[in-house]
Amino acid sequence: MKKYFIKTFGCQMNVYDSWRIAAMLNARGMTATKTVADADIIILNTCSVREKATNKVFSELGRVRDAKKPDAIFGIVGCVAREVGAAAFHRIPELNFVLGPQSYHRLPEILSDPDTKLLNIDLTGLEKFDELPQMTTAPTVSYIPIQEGCNHCCTYCIVPYTRGREISRAFDDVMRDTLHAAKTGAVEICFLGQNVNGYKYTDENGKIFRLSDLIRATAKIPEIRRIRFTSSYPTEMTDDLIQMFATEQKLLPFLNMPIQSGSPDVLRRMNRPYSLHAYMDIINKLRAARADIQISSDFIVGFPGETDSDFEQTLEIARRVRYINSYSFKYSPRPHTAAALMPDQIGEKVKRERLAILDGVLNEIQREFNETCIGKNLTCLYEGADKTGRHLLYRTPYMQQCIVARAENPKQMANIEITAANRASLRGKIVD
Ligand code: 5AD
Ligand code: SF4
């Protein structure tokens, strides 16, 4: 029986895509292996959001080339495939295929003709979702892509190039996938999209469907206990969506809504044309809808021209909003982006220093938030046992990890009293 090896880099969208690729290979009678040397086909699903991510792919490709069986075929799919295209064959001449994020369903072509070099990095739309088969069982937390691509064109971001313009999937298709997930094991649904709250689908009768419609319909599925979505663009948080936090109790009180920088000047150069006033207005509306909501953000430090005072403003907004579960990155110049050509690129040392300072502030806020959870009862979702087997791991509604003592037959959803906290996790005991 033929074996496949898939390694996934990058975002949840890639994790999901790899899962569908695996379903397709399973359907062709192949099985997964975790060892490159055992595999007949090796697929790296790649990320190009930062330069480091792209470099990682090429060093991994070198390793794969040396470790694989001589007749095994290997290639890259995803964002690096789209970023570098045919040049990938020049860098690694033995490569068999290079398929962009919207061409995965072309993989069978290389299986039937392994002697060709298969290159397809066209942005063809989302037919991959119709063509790739489904897995027979869904994970407890199921990610469902609802749109792909982005129309915002932030000047630092390669995604509009790699994933193209925004396309929303049909409402019925998303709900069919959601129901399938619910009937085969999903308890939590996370709707995915590069610009998820920009989801907009118009059916043949002209009826418009928004993310709020997907949330309302999903909340009616009994098996689904928790709903969330990621990642949101701030000014696309429309009132209908904000209202969902007031009316749908299954929607978790946690929202990823990246601000990227707290400086109006930097935001302008990033082509993220919202004022801090407008951004805070959205946060206030969200808190009015759901008092206990918490927000997470992504930040970029060292964007071209970022001054000390710009950076101070980023620290200020972080403290003001009190973001939890956030990510911060050093600006990385990417091909096909406007910011890579901007003057006043910031040196590595300054980027590193600013990142350390911001991480310090974010960690402190996280620790303080985690401590405010002590004494509270939170309804948490079971994830599995820890490595030692002595504890069970649960996930709180704010995506914190919560550690409890081992018990027989752990409940999938448990009401947990939080007894201790540090920056990284909570501890608690199951109440019921
Ligand atoms: N450099 C650094 N970080 C970036 N991101 C996107 N593009 C870049 C870049 N060129 C970050 C943003 C985004 C997250 C997914 O990655 O913060 O929200
Ligand atoms: Fe990486 Fe962005 Fe592509 Fe996801 S969409 S794999 S984060 S470049």
PDB file of N, CA and C in Angstrom, residues 3-97:
ATOM      1  N   LYS A   3       2.245   5.041   0.586  1.00  0.00           N
ATOM      2  CA  LYS A   3       2.180   5.907   1.769  1.00  0.00           C
ATOM      3  C   LYS A   3       2.457   7.360   1.408  1.00  0.00           C
ATOM      4  N   TYR A   4       1.813   8.266   2.166  1.00  0.00           N
ATOM      5  CA  TYR A   4       2.083   9.696   1.946  1.00  0.00           C
ATOM      6  C   TYR A   4       2.557  10.347   3.234  1.00  0.00           C
ATOM      7  N   PHE A   5       3.403  11.366   3.066  1.00  0.00           N
ATOM      8  CA  PHE A   5       3.899  12.162   4.185  1.00  0.00           C
ATOM      9  C   PHE A   5       3.534  13.611   3.892  1.00  0.00           C
ATOM     10  N   ILE A   6       2.813  14.245   4.834  1.00  0.00           N
ATOM     11  CA  ILE A   6       2.476  15.663   4.639  1.00  0.00           C
ATOM     12  C   ILE A   6       3.017  16.450   5.818  1.00  0.00           C
ATOM     13  N   LYS A   7       3.744  17.523   5.533  1.00  0.00           N
ATOM     14  CA  LYS A   7       4.166  18.421   6.608  1.00  0.00           C
ATOM     15  C   LYS A   7       3.580  19.798   6.317  1.00  0.00           C
ATOM     16  N   THR A   8       2.957  20.375   7.358  1.00  0.00           N
ATOM     17  CA  THR A   8       2.226  21.625   7.166  1.00  0.00           C
ATOM     18  C   THR A   8       2.899  22.769   7.910  1.00  0.00           C
ATOM     19  N   PHE A   9       3.095  23.876   7.216  1.00  0.00           N
ATOM     20  CA  PHE A   9       3.614  25.092   7.832  1.00  0.00           C
ATOM     21  C   PHE A   9       2.506  26.141   7.810  1.00  0.00           C
ATOM     22  N   GLY A  10       2.584  27.113   8.744  1.00  0.00           N
ATOM     23  CA  GLY A  10       1.723  28.291   8.612  1.00  0.00           C
ATOM     24  C   GLY A  10       0.399  28.194   9.324  1.00  0.00           C
ATOM     25  N   CYS A  11      -0.603  28.788   8.702  1.00  0.00           N
ATOM     26  CA  CYS A  11      -1.858  29.084   9.389  1.00  0.00           C
ATOM     27  C   CYS A  11      -2.844  27.907   9.393  1.00  0.00           C
ATOM     28  N   GLN A  12      -3.957  28.114  10.073  1.00  0.00           N
ATOM     29  CA  GLN A  12      -5.019  27.104  10.158  1.00  0.00           C
ATOM     30  C   GLN A  12      -5.579  26.759   8.790  1.00  0.00           C
ATOM     31  N   MET A  13      -5.560  27.729   7.886  1.00  0.00           N
ATOM     32  CA  MET A  13      -6.067  27.474   6.540  1.00  0.00           C
ATOM     33  C   MET A  13      -5.233  26.364   5.894  1.00  0.00           C
ATOM     34  N   ASN A  14      -3.916  26.427   6.116  1.00  0.00           N
ATOM     35  CA  ASN A  14      -3.051  25.369   5.579  1.00  0.00           C
ATOM     36  C   ASN A  14      -3.312  24.037   6.271  1.00  0.00           C
ATOM     37  N   VAL A  15      -3.532  24.092   7.589  1.00  0.00           N
ATOM     38  CA  VAL A  15      -3.806  22.848   8.330  1.00  0.00           C
ATOM     39  C   VAL A  15      -5.044  22.193   7.728  1.00  0.00           C
ATOM     40  N   TYR A  16      -6.070  23.026   7.482  1.00  0.00           N
ATOM     41  CA  TYR A  16      -7.311  22.499   6.909  1.00  0.00           C
ATOM     42  C   TYR A  16      -7.058  21.929   5.510  1.00  0.00           C
ATOM     43  N   ASP A  17      -6.340  22.687   4.676  1.00  0.00           N
ATOM     44  CA  ASP A  17      -6.075  22.237   3.304  1.00  0.00           C
ATOM     45  C   ASP A  17      -5.340  20.888   3.316  1.00  0.00           C
ATOM     46  N   SER A  18      -4.373  20.761   4.230  1.00  0.00           N
ATOM     47  CA  SER A  18      -3.610  19.498   4.305  1.00  0.00           C
ATOM     48  C   SER A  18      -4.533  18.337   4.653  1.00  0.00           C
ATOM     49  N   TRP A  19      -5.501  18.648   5.496  1.00  0.00           N
ATOM     50  CA  TRP A  19      -6.440  17.641   5.941  1.00  0.00           C
ATOM     51  C   TRP A  19      -7.278  17.127   4.770  1.00  0.00           C
ATOM     52  N   ARG A  20      -7.678  18.075   3.905  1.00  0.00           N
ATOM     53  CA  ARG A  20      -8.472  17.675   2.732  1.00  0.00           C
ATOM     54  C   ARG A  20      -7.599  16.929   1.718  1.00  0.00           C
ATOM     55  N   ILE A  21      -6.323  17.335   1.596  1.00  0.00           N
ATOM     56  CA  ILE A  21      -5.410  16.616   0.699  1.00  0.00           C
ATOM     57  C   ILE A  21      -5.245  15.176   1.209  1.00  0.00           C
ATOM     58  N   ALA A  22      -5.107  15.041   2.529  1.00  0.00           N
ATOM     59  CA  ALA A  22      -4.967  13.703   3.130  1.00  0.00           C
ATOM     60  C   ALA A  22      -6.222  12.872   2.839  1.00  0.00           C
ATOM     61  N   ALA A  23      -7.391  13.505   2.929  1.00  0.00           N
ATOM     62  CA  ALA A  23      -8.642  12.780   2.649  1.00  0.00           C
ATOM     63  C   ALA A  23      -8.638  12.267   1.212  1.00  0.00           C
ATOM     64  N   MET A  24      -8.109  13.084   0.322  1.00  0.00           N
ATOM     65  CA  MET A  24      -8.068  12.693  -1.092  1.00  0.00           C
ATOM     66  C   MET A  24      -7.125  11.493  -1.297  1.00  0.00           C
ATOM     67  N   LEU A  25      -5.976  11.529  -0.616  1.00  0.00           N
ATOM     68  CA  LEU A  25      -5.015  10.419  -0.765  1.00  0.00           C
ATOM     69  C   LEU A  25      -5.565   9.150  -0.104  1.00  0.00           C
ATOM     70  N   ASN A  26      -6.247   9.320   1.032  1.00  0.00           N
ATOM     71  CA  ASN A  26      -6.898   8.164   1.684  1.00  0.00           C
ATOM     72  C   ASN A  26      -7.897   7.518   0.728  1.00  0.00           C
ATOM     73  N   ALA A  27      -8.676   8.384   0.073  1.00  0.00           N
ATOM     74  CA  ALA A  27      -9.711   7.876  -0.831  1.00  0.00           C
ATOM     75  C   ALA A  27      -9.099   7.088  -1.991  1.00  0.00           C
ATOM     76  N   ARG A  28      -7.819   7.366  -2.289  1.00  0.00           N
ATOM     77  CA  ARG A  28      -7.125   6.612  -3.350  1.00  0.00           C
ATOM     78  C   ARG A  28      -6.388   5.405  -2.798  1.00  0.00           C
ATOM     79  N   GLY A  29      -6.700   5.054  -1.547  1.00  0.00           N
ATOM     80  CA  GLY A  29      -6.141   3.827  -0.981  1.00  0.00           C
ATOM     81  C   GLY A  29      -4.764   4.005  -0.360  1.00  0.00           C
ATOM     82  N   MET A  30      -4.315   5.252  -0.192  1.00  0.00           N
ATOM     83  CA  MET A  30      -2.997   5.465   0.412  1.00  0.00           C
ATOM     84  C   MET A  30      -3.147   5.644   1.923  1.00  0.00           C
ATOM     85  N   THR A  31      -2.037   5.473   2.660  1.00  0.00           N
ATOM     86  CA  THR A  31      -2.092   5.712   4.106  1.00  0.00           C
ATOM     87  C   THR A  31      -1.010   6.711   4.503  1.00  0.00           C
ATOM     88  N   ALA A  32      -1.245   7.351   5.649  1.00  0.00           N
ATOM     89  CA  ALA A  32      -0.303   8.376   6.119  1.00  0.00           C
ATOM     90  C   ALA A  32       0.900   7.717   6.788  1.00  0.00           C
ATOM     91  N   THR A  33       2.062   8.366   6.644  1.00  0.00           N
ATOM     92  CA  THR A  33       3.226   7.952   7.438  1.00  0.00           C
ATOM     93  C   THR A  33       3.862   9.208   8.025  1.00  0.00           C
ATOM     94  N   LYS A  34       4.516   9.024   9.181  1.00  0.00           N
ATOM     95  CA  LYS A  34       5.201  10.162   9.793  1.00  0.00           C
ATOM     96  C   LYS A  34       6.686  10.179   9.443  1.00  0.00           C
ATOM     97  N   THR A  35       7.110   9.179   8.609  1.00  0.00           N
ATOM     98  CA  THR A  35       8.529   9.057   8.279  1.00  0.00           C
ATOM     99  C   THR A  35       8.750   9.301   6.796  1.00  0.00           C
ATOM    100  N   VAL A  36       9.567  10.303   6.491  1.00  0.00           N
ATOM    101  CA  VAL A  36       9.842  10.652   5.099  1.00  0.00           C
ATOM    102  C   VAL A  36      10.372   9.428   4.334  1.00  0.00           C
ATOM    103  N   ALA A  37      11.283   8.661   4.984  1.00  0.00           N
ATOM    104  CA  ALA A  37      11.940   7.537   4.296  1.00  0.00           C
ATOM    105  C   ALA A  37      10.960   6.436   3.893  1.00  0.00           C
ATOM    106  N   ASP A  38       9.784   6.400   4.528  1.00  0.00           N
ATOM    107  CA  ASP A  38       8.783   5.371   4.190  1.00  0.00           C
ATOM    108  C   ASP A  38       7.815   5.815   3.100  1.00  0.00           C
ATOM    109  N   ALA A  39       7.843   7.110   2.761  1.00  0.00           N
ATOM    110  CA  ALA A  39       6.762   7.668   1.942  1.00  0.00           C
ATOM    111  C   ALA A  39       7.017   7.500   0.456  1.00  0.00           C
ATOM    112  N   ASP A  40       5.897   7.350  -0.293  1.00  0.00           N
ATOM    113  CA  ASP A  40       5.974   7.314  -1.743  1.00  0.00           C
ATOM    114  C   ASP A  40       5.701   8.694  -2.335  1.00  0.00           C
ATOM    115  N   ILE A  41       4.954   9.494  -1.571  1.00  0.00           N
ATOM    116  CA  ILE A  41       4.742  10.884  -1.997  1.00  0.00           C
ATOM    117  C   ILE A  41       4.916  11.784  -0.766  1.00  0.00           C
ATOM    118  N   ILE A  42       5.672  12.858  -0.956  1.00  0.00           N
ATOM    119  CA  ILE A  42       5.968  13.764   0.153  1.00  0.00           C
ATOM    120  C   ILE A  42       5.498  15.161  -0.245  1.00  0.00           C
ATOM    121  N   ILE A  43       4.660  15.730   0.617  1.00  0.00           N
ATOM    122  CA  ILE A  43       4.050  17.025   0.303  1.00  0.00           C
ATOM    123  C   ILE A  43       4.379  17.993   1.428  1.00  0.00           C
ATOM    124  N   LEU A  44       4.968  19.127   1.098  1.00  0.00           N
ATOM    125  CA  LEU A  44       5.141  20.181   2.092  1.00  0.00           C
ATOM    126  C   LEU A  44       4.116  21.263   1.769  1.00  0.00           C
ATOM    127  N   ASN A  45       3.229  21.525   2.722  1.00  0.00           N
ATOM    128  CA  ASN A  45       2.234  22.583   2.527  1.00  0.00           C
ATOM    129  C   ASN A  45       2.781  23.831   3.204  1.00  0.00           C
ATOM    130  N   THR A  46       3.057  24.851   2.425  1.00  0.00           N
ATOM    131  CA  THR A  46       3.995  25.889   2.854  1.00  0.00           C
ATOM    132  C   THR A  46       3.377  27.246   3.136  1.00  0.00           C
ATOM    133  N   CYS A  47       4.112  28.042   3.909  1.00  0.00           N
ATOM    134  CA  CYS A  47       3.696  29.388   4.297  1.00  0.00           C
ATOM    135  C   CYS A  47       4.767  30.389   3.888  1.00  0.00           C
ATOM    136  N   SER A  48       4.332  31.546   3.389  1.00  0.00           N
ATOM    137  CA  SER A  48       5.321  32.537   2.948  1.00  0.00           C
ATOM    138  C   SER A  48       5.100  33.884   3.609  1.00  0.00           C
ATOM    139  N   VAL A  49       4.402  33.892   4.743  1.00  0.00           N
ATOM    140  CA  VAL A  49       4.002  35.178   5.323  1.00  0.00           C
ATOM    141  C   VAL A  49       5.206  35.977   5.806  1.00  0.00           C
ATOM    142  N   ARG A  50       6.225  35.294   6.290  1.00  0.00           N
ATOM    143  CA  ARG A  50       7.495  35.954   6.648  1.00  0.00           C
ATOM    144  C   ARG A  50       8.641  35.219   5.960  1.00  0.00           C
ATOM    145  N   GLU A  51       9.765  35.936   5.769  1.00  0.00           N
ATOM    146  CA  GLU A  51      10.882  35.358   5.031  1.00  0.00           C
ATOM    147  C   GLU A  51      11.372  34.065   5.695  1.00  0.00           C
ATOM    148  N   LYS A  52      11.362  34.070   7.031  1.00  0.00           N
ATOM    149  CA  LYS A  52      11.844  32.908   7.759  1.00  0.00           C
ATOM    150  C   LYS A  52      11.037  31.654   7.399  1.00  0.00           C
ATOM    151  N   ALA A  53       9.735  31.853   7.247  1.00  0.00           N
ATOM    152  CA  ALA A  53       8.854  30.732   6.917  1.00  0.00           C
ATOM    153  C   ALA A  53       9.230  30.157   5.556  1.00  0.00           C
ATOM    154  N   THR A  54       9.501  31.034   4.592  1.00  0.00           N
ATOM    155  CA  THR A  54       9.883  30.572   3.251  1.00  0.00           C
ATOM    156  C   THR A  54      11.217  29.834   3.299  1.00  0.00           C
ATOM    157  N   ASN A  55      12.188  30.401   4.033  1.00  0.00           N
ATOM    158  CA  ASN A  55      13.512  29.753   4.114  1.00  0.00           C
ATOM    159  C   ASN A  55      13.413  28.366   4.729  1.00  0.00           C
ATOM    160  N   LYS A  56      12.549  28.260   5.746  1.00  0.00           N
ATOM    161  CA  LYS A  56      12.369  26.972   6.422  1.00  0.00           C
ATOM    162  C   LYS A  56      11.956  25.896   5.415  1.00  0.00           C
ATOM    163  N   VAL A  57      11.097  26.277   4.477  1.00  0.00           N
ATOM    164  CA  VAL A  57      10.598  25.314   3.498  1.00  0.00           C
ATOM    165  C   VAL A  57      11.742  24.781   2.656  1.00  0.00           C
ATOM    166  N   PHE A  58      12.632  25.669   2.219  1.00  0.00           N
ATOM    167  CA  PHE A  58      13.725  25.202   1.357  1.00  0.00           C
ATOM    168  C   PHE A  58      14.739  24.364   2.126  1.00  0.00           C
ATOM    169  N   SER A  59      14.974  24.680   3.411  1.00  0.00           N
ATOM    170  CA  SER A  59      15.907  23.805   4.136  1.00  0.00           C
ATOM    171  C   SER A  59      15.253  22.445   4.369  1.00  0.00           C
ATOM    172  N   GLU A  60      13.946  22.438   4.603  1.00  0.00           N
ATOM    173  CA  GLU A  60      13.229  21.175   4.781  1.00  0.00           C
ATOM    174  C   GLU A  60      13.243  20.353   3.481  1.00  0.00           C
ATOM    175  N   LEU A  61      13.101  21.051   2.356  1.00  0.00           N
ATOM    176  CA  LEU A  61      13.123  20.346   1.061  1.00  0.00           C
ATOM    177  C   LEU A  61      14.464  19.648   0.835  1.00  0.00           C
ATOM    178  N   GLY A  62      15.546  20.317   1.240  1.00  0.00           N
ATOM    179  CA  GLY A  62      16.878  19.714   1.125  1.00  0.00           C
ATOM    180  C   GLY A  62      16.945  18.434   1.943  1.00  0.00           C
ATOM    181  N   ARG A  63      16.395  18.506   3.172  1.00  0.00           N
ATOM    182  CA  ARG A  63      16.407  17.311   4.042  1.00  0.00           C
ATOM    183  C   ARG A  63      15.590  16.179   3.439  1.00  0.00           C
ATOM    184  N   VAL A  64      14.418  16.540   2.914  1.00  0.00           N
ATOM    185  CA  VAL A  64      13.533  15.526   2.324  1.00  0.00           C
ATOM    186  C   VAL A  64      14.233  14.839   1.149  1.00  0.00           C
ATOM    187  N   ARG A  65      14.871  15.658   0.304  1.00  0.00           N
ATOM    188  CA  ARG A  65      15.552  15.097  -0.874  1.00  0.00           C
ATOM    189  C   ARG A  65      16.582  14.039  -0.457  1.00  0.00           C
ATOM    190  N   ASP A  66      17.275  14.322   0.645  1.00  0.00           N
ATOM    191  CA  ASP A  66      18.311  13.380   1.082  1.00  0.00           C
ATOM    192  C   ASP A  66      17.740  12.146   1.776  1.00  0.00           C
ATOM    193  N   ALA A  67      16.578  12.279   2.389  1.00  0.00           N
ATOM    194  CA  ALA A  67      16.052  11.176   3.207  1.00  0.00           C
ATOM    195  C   ALA A  67      15.058  10.287   2.473  1.00  0.00           C
ATOM    196  N   LYS A  68      14.499  10.781   1.384  1.00  0.00           N
ATOM    197  CA  LYS A  68      13.396  10.033   0.760  1.00  0.00           C
ATOM    198  C   LYS A  68      13.898   8.793   0.004  1.00  0.00           C
ATOM    199  N   LYS A  69      12.955   7.878  -0.282  1.00  0.00           N
ATOM    200  CA  LYS A  69      13.259   6.735  -1.147  1.00  0.00           C
ATOM    201  C   LYS A  69      13.554   7.277  -2.551  1.00  0.00           C
ATOM    202  N   PRO A  70      14.459   6.636  -3.301  1.00  0.00           N
ATOM    203  CA  PRO A  70      14.839   7.192  -4.617  1.00  0.00           C
ATOM    204  C   PRO A  70      13.654   7.421  -5.550  1.00  0.00           C
ATOM    205  N   ASP A  71      12.668   6.502  -5.524  1.00  0.00           N
ATOM    206  CA  ASP A  71      11.564   6.672  -6.484  1.00  0.00           C
ATOM    207  C   ASP A  71      10.376   7.444  -5.905  1.00  0.00           C
ATOM    208  N   ALA A  72      10.512   7.946  -4.683  1.00  0.00           N
ATOM    209  CA  ALA A  72       9.408   8.721  -4.104  1.00  0.00           C
ATOM    210  C   ALA A  72       9.341  10.083  -4.788  1.00  0.00           C
ATOM    211  N   ILE A  73       8.092  10.596  -4.946  1.00  0.00           N
ATOM    212  CA  ILE A  73       7.969  11.922  -5.549  1.00  0.00           C
ATOM    213  C   ILE A  73       7.718  12.936  -4.441  1.00  0.00           C
ATOM    214  N   PHE A  74       8.183  14.163  -4.632  1.00  0.00           N
ATOM    215  CA  PHE A  74       8.001  15.178  -3.594  1.00  0.00           C
ATOM    216  C   PHE A  74       7.785  16.550  -4.212  1.00  0.00           C
ATOM    217  N   GLY A  75       7.085  17.389  -3.449  1.00  0.00           N
ATOM    218  CA  GLY A  75       6.807  18.715  -3.982  1.00  0.00           C
ATOM    219  C   GLY A  75       6.260  19.640  -2.923  1.00  0.00           C
ATOM    220  N   ILE A  76       6.045  20.876  -3.347  1.00  0.00           N
ATOM    221  CA  ILE A  76       5.466  21.853  -2.415  1.00  0.00           C
ATOM    222  C   ILE A  76       4.101  22.301  -2.920  1.00  0.00           C
ATOM    223  N   VAL A  77       3.226  22.561  -1.973  1.00  0.00           N
ATOM    224  CA  VAL A  77       1.926  23.155  -2.279  1.00  0.00           C
ATOM    225  C   VAL A  77       1.790  24.372  -1.352  1.00  0.00           C
ATOM    226  N   GLY A  78       0.808  25.210  -1.612  1.00  0.00           N
ATOM    227  CA  GLY A  78       0.549  26.330  -0.705  1.00  0.00           C
ATOM    228  C   GLY A  78       1.234  27.620  -1.108  1.00  0.00           C
ATOM    229  N   CYS A  79       1.463  28.469  -0.111  1.00  0.00           N
ATOM    230  CA  CYS A  79       1.826  29.867  -0.384  1.00  0.00           C
ATOM    231  C   CYS A  79       3.236  30.036  -0.954  1.00  0.00           C
ATOM    232  N   VAL A  80       4.211  29.232  -0.520  1.00  0.00           N
ATOM    233  CA  VAL A  80       5.556  29.373  -1.096  1.00  0.00           C
ATOM    234  C   VAL A  80       5.537  28.917  -2.553  1.00  0.00           C
ATOM    235  N   ALA A  81       4.750  27.896  -2.837  1.00  0.00           N
ATOM    236  CA  ALA A  81       4.622  27.437  -4.220  1.00  0.00           C
ATOM    237  C   ALA A  81       4.168  28.598  -5.096  1.00  0.00           C
ATOM    238  N   ARG A  82       3.195  29.334  -4.595  1.00  0.00           N
ATOM    239  CA  ARG A  82       2.688  30.471  -5.364  1.00  0.00           C
ATOM    240  C   ARG A  82       3.717  31.610  -5.389  1.00  0.00           C
ATOM    241  N   GLU A  83       4.416  31.813  -4.276  1.00  0.00           N
ATOM    242  CA  GLU A  83       5.395  32.908  -4.195  1.00  0.00           C
ATOM    243  C   GLU A  83       6.539  32.693  -5.185  1.00  0.00           C
ATOM    244  N   VAL A  84       7.096  31.482  -5.204  1.00  0.00           N
ATOM    245  CA  VAL A  84       8.313  31.287  -6.009  1.00  0.00           C
ATOM    246  C   VAL A  84       8.046  30.634  -7.363  1.00  0.00           C
ATOM    247  N   GLY A  85       6.930  29.942  -7.524  1.00  0.00           N
ATOM    248  CA  GLY A  85       6.556  29.365  -8.817  1.00  0.00           C
ATOM    249  C   GLY A  85       7.629  28.448  -9.393  1.00  0.00           C
ATOM    250  N   ALA A  86       7.882  28.607 -10.695  1.00  0.00           N
ATOM    251  CA  ALA A  86       8.821  27.717 -11.406  1.00  0.00           C
ATOM    252  C   ALA A  86      10.238  27.804 -10.842  1.00  0.00           C
ATOM    253  N   ALA A  87      10.569  28.914 -10.187  1.00  0.00           N
ATOM    254  CA  ALA A  87      11.924  29.067  -9.627  1.00  0.00           C
ATOM    255  C   ALA A  87      12.225  27.976  -8.607  1.00  0.00           C
ATOM    256  N   ALA A  88      11.170  27.387  -8.016  1.00  0.00           N
ATOM    257  CA  ALA A  88      11.388  26.298  -7.055  1.00  0.00           C
ATOM    258  C   ALA A  88      12.108  25.129  -7.728  1.00  0.00           C
ATOM    259  N   PHE A  89      11.779  24.875  -9.018  1.00  0.00           N
ATOM    260  CA  PHE A  89      12.432  23.777  -9.742  1.00  0.00           C
ATOM    261  C   PHE A  89      13.913  24.073  -9.981  1.00  0.00           C
ATOM    262  N   HIS A  90      14.244  25.376 -10.089  1.00  0.00           N
ATOM    263  CA  HIS A  90      15.662  25.721 -10.281  1.00  0.00           C
ATOM    264  C   HIS A  90      16.430  25.525  -8.983  1.00  0.00           C
ATOM    265  N   ARG A  91      15.770  25.871  -7.872  1.00  0.00           N
ATOM    266  CA  ARG A  91      16.466  25.726  -6.584  1.00  0.00           C
ATOM    267  C   ARG A  91      16.617  24.258  -6.195  1.00  0.00           C
ATOM    268  N   ILE A  92      15.574  23.471  -6.445  1.00  0.00           N
ATOM    269  CA  ILE A  92      15.626  22.026  -6.123  1.00  0.00           C
ATOM    270  C   ILE A  92      15.208  21.271  -7.401  1.00  0.00           C
ATOM    271  N   PRO A  93      16.162  20.945  -8.270  1.00  0.00           N
ATOM    272  CA  PRO A  93      15.808  20.368  -9.582  1.00  0.00           C
ATOM    273  C   PRO A  93      15.045  19.042  -9.478  1.00  0.00           C
ATOM    274  N   GLU A  94      15.225  18.298  -8.385  1.00  0.00           N
ATOM    275  CA  GLU A  94      14.551  16.995  -8.265  1.00  0.00           C
ATOM    276  C   GLU A  94      13.061  17.124  -7.940  1.00  0.00           C
ATOM    277  N   LEU A  95      12.614  18.319  -7.584  1.00  0.00           N
ATOM    278  CA  LEU A  95      11.196  18.502  -7.205  1.00  0.00           C
ATOM    279  C   LEU A  95      10.262  18.004  -8.296  1.00  0.00           C
ATOM    280  N   ASN A  96       9.160  17.379  -7.909  1.00  0.00           N
ATOM    281  CA  ASN A  96       8.206  16.879  -8.893  1.00  0.00           C
ATOM    282  C   ASN A  96       7.008  17.803  -9.128  1.00  0.00           C
ATOM    283  N   PHE A  97       6.600  18.531  -8.079  1.00  0.00           N
ATOM    284  CA  PHE A  97       5.408  19.384  -8.290  1.00  0.00           C
ATOM    285  C   PHE A  97       5.431  20.632  -7.405  1.00  0.00           C
TER     286      PHE A  97
END
